[in-house]
CSV table of C-alpha atoms in Angstrom, one decimal:
chain,number,residue,atom,x,y,z
X,7,UNK,CA,-8.5,-4.3,4.5
X,8,UNK,CA,-10.3,-2.4,7.2
X,9,UNK,CA,-12.7,-5.2,8.1
X,10,UNK,CA,-11.3,-5.6,11.7
X,11,UNK,CA,-12.7,-3.8,14.7
X,12,UNK,CA,-12.1,-0.1,15.4
X,13,UNK,CA,-11.2,0.2,19.0
X,14,UNK,CA,-10.3,3.7,20.2
X,15,UNK,CA,-6.9,2.6,21.6
X,16,UNK,CA,-3.2,3.5,21.0
X,17,UNK,CA,-2.1,1.8,17.8
X,18,UNK,CA,1.7,2.2,18.0
X,19,UNK,CA,3.9,0.1,15.8
X,20,UNK,CA,4.9,-2.4,18.5
X,21,UNK,CA,1.3,-2.8,19.6
X,22,UNK,CA,0.4,-3.8,16.0
X,23,UNK,CA,3.5,-5.9,15.6
X,24,UNK,CA,2.6,-7.9,18.7
X,25,UNK,CA,-0.9,-8.4,17.2
X,26,UNK,CA,0.7,-9.9,14.1
X,27,UNK,CA,2.7,-12.3,16.4
X,28,UNK,CA,-0.6,-13.2,18.2
X,29,UNK,CA,-2.3,-13.9,14.9
X,30,UNK,CA,0.5,-16.3,13.8
X,31,UNK,CA,0.3,-18.1,17.1
X,32,UNK,CA,-3.5,-18.3,17.0
X,33,UNK,CA,-3.4,-19.8,13.5
X,34,UNK,CA,-0.6,-22.3,14.5
X,35,UNK,CA,1.7,-20.7,11.9
X,36,UNK,CA,4.6,-19.6,14.1
X,37,UNK,CA,7.8,-19.8,12.1
X,38,UNK,CA,6.1,-19.5,8.7
X,39,UNK,CA,7.6,-17.3,6.0
X,40,UNK,CA,5.8,-13.9,5.8
X,41,UNK,CA,5.3,-11.3,3.1
X,42,UNK,CA,4.6,-7.7,4.3
X,43,UNK,CA,3.6,-4.9,2.0
X,44,UNK,CA,3.8,-1.2,2.9
X,45,UNK,CA,3.1,-0.6,6.6
X,46,UNK,CA,2.8,-4.4,6.9
X,47,UNK,CA,6.4,-4.8,6.0
X,48,UNK,CA,7.5,-2.3,8.6
X,49,UNK,CA,5.4,-3.9,11.2
X,50,UNK,CA,6.7,-7.4,10.4
X,51,UNK,CA,10.3,-6.1,10.7
X,52,UNK,CA,9.4,-4.8,14.2
X,53,UNK,CA,7.7,-8.1,15.0
X,54,UNK,CA,10.9,-10.0,14.1
X,55,UNK,CA,12.9,-7.7,16.4
X,56,UNK,CA,10.4,-8.4,19.2
X,57,UNK,CA,10.2,-12.2,18.7
X,58,UNK,CA,12.8,-13.7,16.3
X,59,UNK,CA,11.0,-17.1,16.3
X,60,UNK,CA,7.6,-15.7,15.2
X,61,UNK,CA,8.5,-15.8,11.4
X,62,UNK,CA,10.9,-18.0,9.5
X,63,UNK,CA,11.9,-15.4,7.0
X,64,UNK,CA,10.4,-12.1,5.7
X,65,UNK,CA,9.8,-10.5,2.3
X,66,UNK,CA,9.4,-6.7,2.9
X,67,UNK,CA,7.7,-5.2,-0.1
X,68,UNK,CA,8.1,-1.4,-0.3
X,69,UNK,CA,7.6,-0.5,3.3
X,70,UNK,CA,8.3,2.7,5.2
X,71,UNK,CA,10.4,2.5,8.3
X,72,UNK,CA,13.0,5.2,8.3
X,73,UNK,CA,12.2,8.8,9.4
X,74,UNK,CA,12.3,10.6,6.1
X,75,UNK,CA,11.6,14.3,5.8
X,76,UNK,CA,8.0,13.4,4.6
X,77,UNK,CA,7.5,11.3,7.7
X,78,UNK,CA,8.9,14.0,10.0
X,79,UNK,CA,6.6,16.6,8.4
X,80,UNK,CA,3.6,14.3,8.8
X,81,UNK,CA,4.4,13.8,12.5
X,82,UNK,CA,4.7,17.6,13.0
X,83,UNK,CA,1.4,18.3,11.2
X,84,UNK,CA,-0.4,15.6,13.1
X,85,UNK,CA,0.8,17.0,16.4
X,86,UNK,CA,0.4,20.7,15.8
X,87,UNK,CA,-2.8,21.0,13.8
X,88,UNK,CA,-6.3,19.9,14.6
X,89,UNK,CA,-5.3,17.0,12.5
X,90,UNK,CA,-7.9,14.5,13.4
X,91,UNK,CA,-10.7,16.8,12.4
X,92,UNK,CA,-9.0,17.8,9.2
X,93,UNK,CA,-8.4,14.2,8.2
X,94,UNK,CA,-12.0,13.3,9.0
X,95,UNK,CA,-13.3,16.2,6.9
X,96,UNK,CA,-11.0,15.3,3.9
X,97,UNK,CA,-11.9,11.6,3.9
X,98,UNK,CA,-15.6,11.6,4.8
X,99,UNK,CA,-16.5,14.2,2.0
X,100,UNK,CA,-16.0,11.4,-0.6
X,101,UNK,CA,-14.2,8.3,0.6
X,102,UNK,CA,-14.3,6.6,-2.8
X,103,UNK,CA,-12.7,9.6,-4.5
X,104,UNK,CA,-10.1,9.9,-1.7
X,105,UNK,CA,-9.1,6.3,-2.1
X,106,UNK,CA,-8.9,6.7,-5.9
X,107,UNK,CA,-6.4,9.6,-5.4
X,108,UNK,CA,-4.3,7.8,-2.9
X,109,UNK,CA,-3.9,4.3,-4.2
X,110,UNK,CA,-1.2,4.3,-6.8
X,111,UNK,CA,-0.2,1.7,-9.4
X,112,UNK,CA,2.5,1.9,-12.1
X,113,UNK,CA,-0.4,1.3,-14.5
X,114,UNK,CA,-3.2,3.4,-13.2
X,115,UNK,CA,-5.7,1.5,-15.4
X,116,UNK,CA,-5.4,-1.4,-12.9
X,117,UNK,CA,-7.6,0.6,-10.4
X,118,UNK,CA,-11.1,-0.7,-10.0
X,119,UNK,CA,-14.3,0.5,-8.4
X,120,UNK,CA,-14.6,-2.8,-6.6
X,121,UNK,CA,-11.2,-2.2,-4.9
X,122,UNK,CA,-12.1,1.4,-4.1
X,123,UNK,CA,-15.3,0.2,-2.4
X,124,UNK,CA,-13.4,-2.2,-0.2
X,125,UNK,CA,-10.8,0.4,0.8
X,126,UNK,CA,-13.5,3.0,1.4
X,127,UNK,CA,-15.9,0.8,3.3
X,128,UNK,CA,-14.4,1.5,6.8
X,129,UNK,CA,-13.9,5.1,6.0
X,130,UNK,CA,-17.7,5.5,5.7
X,131,UNK,CA,-17.8,5.1,9.5
X,132,UNK,CA,-16.7,7.6,12.1
X,133,UNK,CA,-14.9,4.8,14.0
X,134,UNK,CA,-13.2,3.7,10.8
X,135,UNK,CA,-11.9,7.2,10.1
X,136,UNK,CA,-10.7,7.4,13.7
X,137,UNK,CA,-8.8,4.2,13.3
X,138,UNK,CA,-7.3,5.4,10.0
X,139,UNK,CA,-6.1,8.5,11.8
X,140,UNK,CA,-4.6,6.5,14.6
X,141,UNK,CA,-2.6,4.5,12.0
X,142,UNK,CA,-1.2,7.7,10.6
X,143,UNK,CA,-0.6,9.3,14.1
X,144,UNK,CA,0.5,6.2,16.1
X,145,UNK,CA,1.8,3.5,13.8
X,146,UNK,CA,3.7,5.8,11.3
X,147,UNK,CA,5.2,8.0,14.0
X,148,UNK,CA,8.7,9.2,12.8
X,149,UNK,CA,9.9,9.2,16.4
X,150,UNK,CA,9.2,5.5,16.6
X,151,UNK,CA,10.9,5.0,13.3
X,152,UNK,CA,14.0,6.6,14.6
X,153,UNK,CA,14.0,4.1,17.5
X,154,UNK,CA,13.5,1.3,15.0
X,155,UNK,CA,16.6,2.5,13.1
X,156,UNK,CA,18.6,2.5,16.3
X,157,UNK,CA,17.5,-1.1,17.0
X,158,UNK,CA,18.6,-2.2,13.5
X,159,UNK,CA,22.0,-0.6,14.1
X,160,UNK,CA,22.3,-2.2,17.5
X,161,UNK,CA,22.2,-5.9,16.4
X,162,UNK,CA,21.9,-8.1,13.4
X,163,UNK,CA,18.4,-8.7,12.0
X,164,UNK,CA,17.3,-12.0,13.5
X,165,UNK,CA,15.8,-13.7,10.4
X,166,UNK,CA,16.5,-13.9,6.7
X,167,UNK,CA,15.2,-10.7,5.1
X,168,UNK,CA,14.5,-9.8,1.4
X,169,UNK,CA,13.8,-6.2,0.6
X,170,UNK,CA,11.8,-5.7,-2.6
X,171,UNK,CA,11.4,-2.1,-3.8
X,172,UNK,CA,10.2,-0.4,-7.1
X,173,UNK,CA,12.1,2.4,-8.6
X,174,UNK,CA,9.0,4.6,-8.7
X,175,UNK,CA,6.6,5.1,-5.8
X,176,UNK,CA,4.7,8.2,-4.9
X,177,UNK,CA,3.8,6.7,-1.5
X,178,UNK,CA,7.2,5.6,-0.1
X,179,UNK,CA,10.3,7.0,-1.6
X,180,UNK,CA,12.6,4.3,-3.0
X,181,UNK,CA,15.5,5.7,-0.9
X,182,UNK,CA,13.8,4.0,2.0
X,183,UNK,CA,14.8,0.7,0.6
X,184,UNK,CA,18.4,1.9,0.1
X,185,UNK,CA,18.5,3.0,3.7
X,186,UNK,CA,17.0,-0.2,5.1
X,187,UNK,CA,19.5,-2.2,3.1
X,188,UNK,CA,22.3,-0.2,4.6
X,189,UNK,CA,21.0,-0.9,8.0
X,190,UNK,CA,20.6,-4.6,7.3
X,191,UNK,CA,23.4,-5.4,4.8
X,192,UNK,CA,22.8,-9.1,5.0
X,193,UNK,CA,19.3,-8.6,3.5
X,194,UNK,CA,18.8,-9.5,-0.1
X,195,UNK,CA,17.9,-6.4,-2.1
X,196,UNK,CA,15.7,-6.7,-5.2
X,197,UNK,CA,14.8,-3.7,-7.4
X,198,UNK,CA,11.8,-4.0,-9.7
X,199,UNK,CA,11.5,-1.8,-12.8
X,200,UNK,CA,8.2,-0.6,-14.2
X,201,UNK,CA,6.4,-1.2,-10.9
X,202,UNK,CA,5.2,0.8,-8.0
X,203,UNK,CA,4.1,0.6,-4.4
X,204,UNK,CA,1.8,-2.4,-5.0
X,205,UNK,CA,4.3,-4.4,-7.1
X,206,UNK,CA,2.5,-7.7,-6.3
X,207,UNK,CA,-0.4,-6.3,-8.3
X,208,UNK,CA,1.2,-4.2,-11.1
X,209,UNK,CA,4.2,-6.5,-11.6
X,210,UNK,CA,2.8,-9.7,-10.3
X,211,UNK,CA,4.8,-12.2,-12.3
X,212,UNK,CA,8.1,-10.4,-11.8
X,213,UNK,CA,7.4,-10.1,-8.1
X,214,UNK,CA,6.7,-13.8,-7.7
X,215,UNK,CA,9.9,-14.7,-9.7
X,216,UNK,CA,11.9,-12.4,-7.4
X,217,UNK,CA,10.6,-13.8,-4.1
X,218,UNK,CA,10.0,-17.5,-4.8
X,219,UNK,CA,13.7,-18.6,-4.6
X,220,UNK,CA,14.1,-16.7,-1.3
X,221,UNK,CA,11.0,-18.3,0.2
X,222,UNK,CA,11.9,-21.8,-1.1
X,223,UNK,CA,15.4,-21.4,0.5
X,224,UNK,CA,13.7,-21.6,3.9
């Protein structure tokens, strides 16, 4: 949640995926089941491709990962415009308000000032905003996503995978779930109604009911 360090280094998806593998190893949790939400789900899928023994099985909750038109447009904008300066100005003007506008729940009343403060805390720092930009520029690169799609086409996914997507999500289009399932047809596909990007918050009971049998099967 932004409380790690903010080194000024390349933060491409495989760099961050390898850091997840290193964390599992450092904690003595190699082979454990993992749940990844949003970019975390995408990075966990890449980690499984890099090291099939790092995780026992994976629940991917509403991640990006395929180069949609929105992702390609983001890549183009970040490369052609003075994007870092623009993002810095937009965020630093009022980090709490920026977070409020960009964190989405099915039931918007679930938003809280406490949550906004936690998300906004690293964005109060110049280094934190730089790291946020690097996540957009490096980790969510549509070109890297195209390579990821090619890797999924090239061989079966190495561990059991459950894809959990909501029917409504202003952050990641639900079609991403459909496309990932087409790429990994052996994956279990779960659709949640009346939920959004953070289904583990706004549909917590239904989310747990959906994933528990899959996790117990391991």
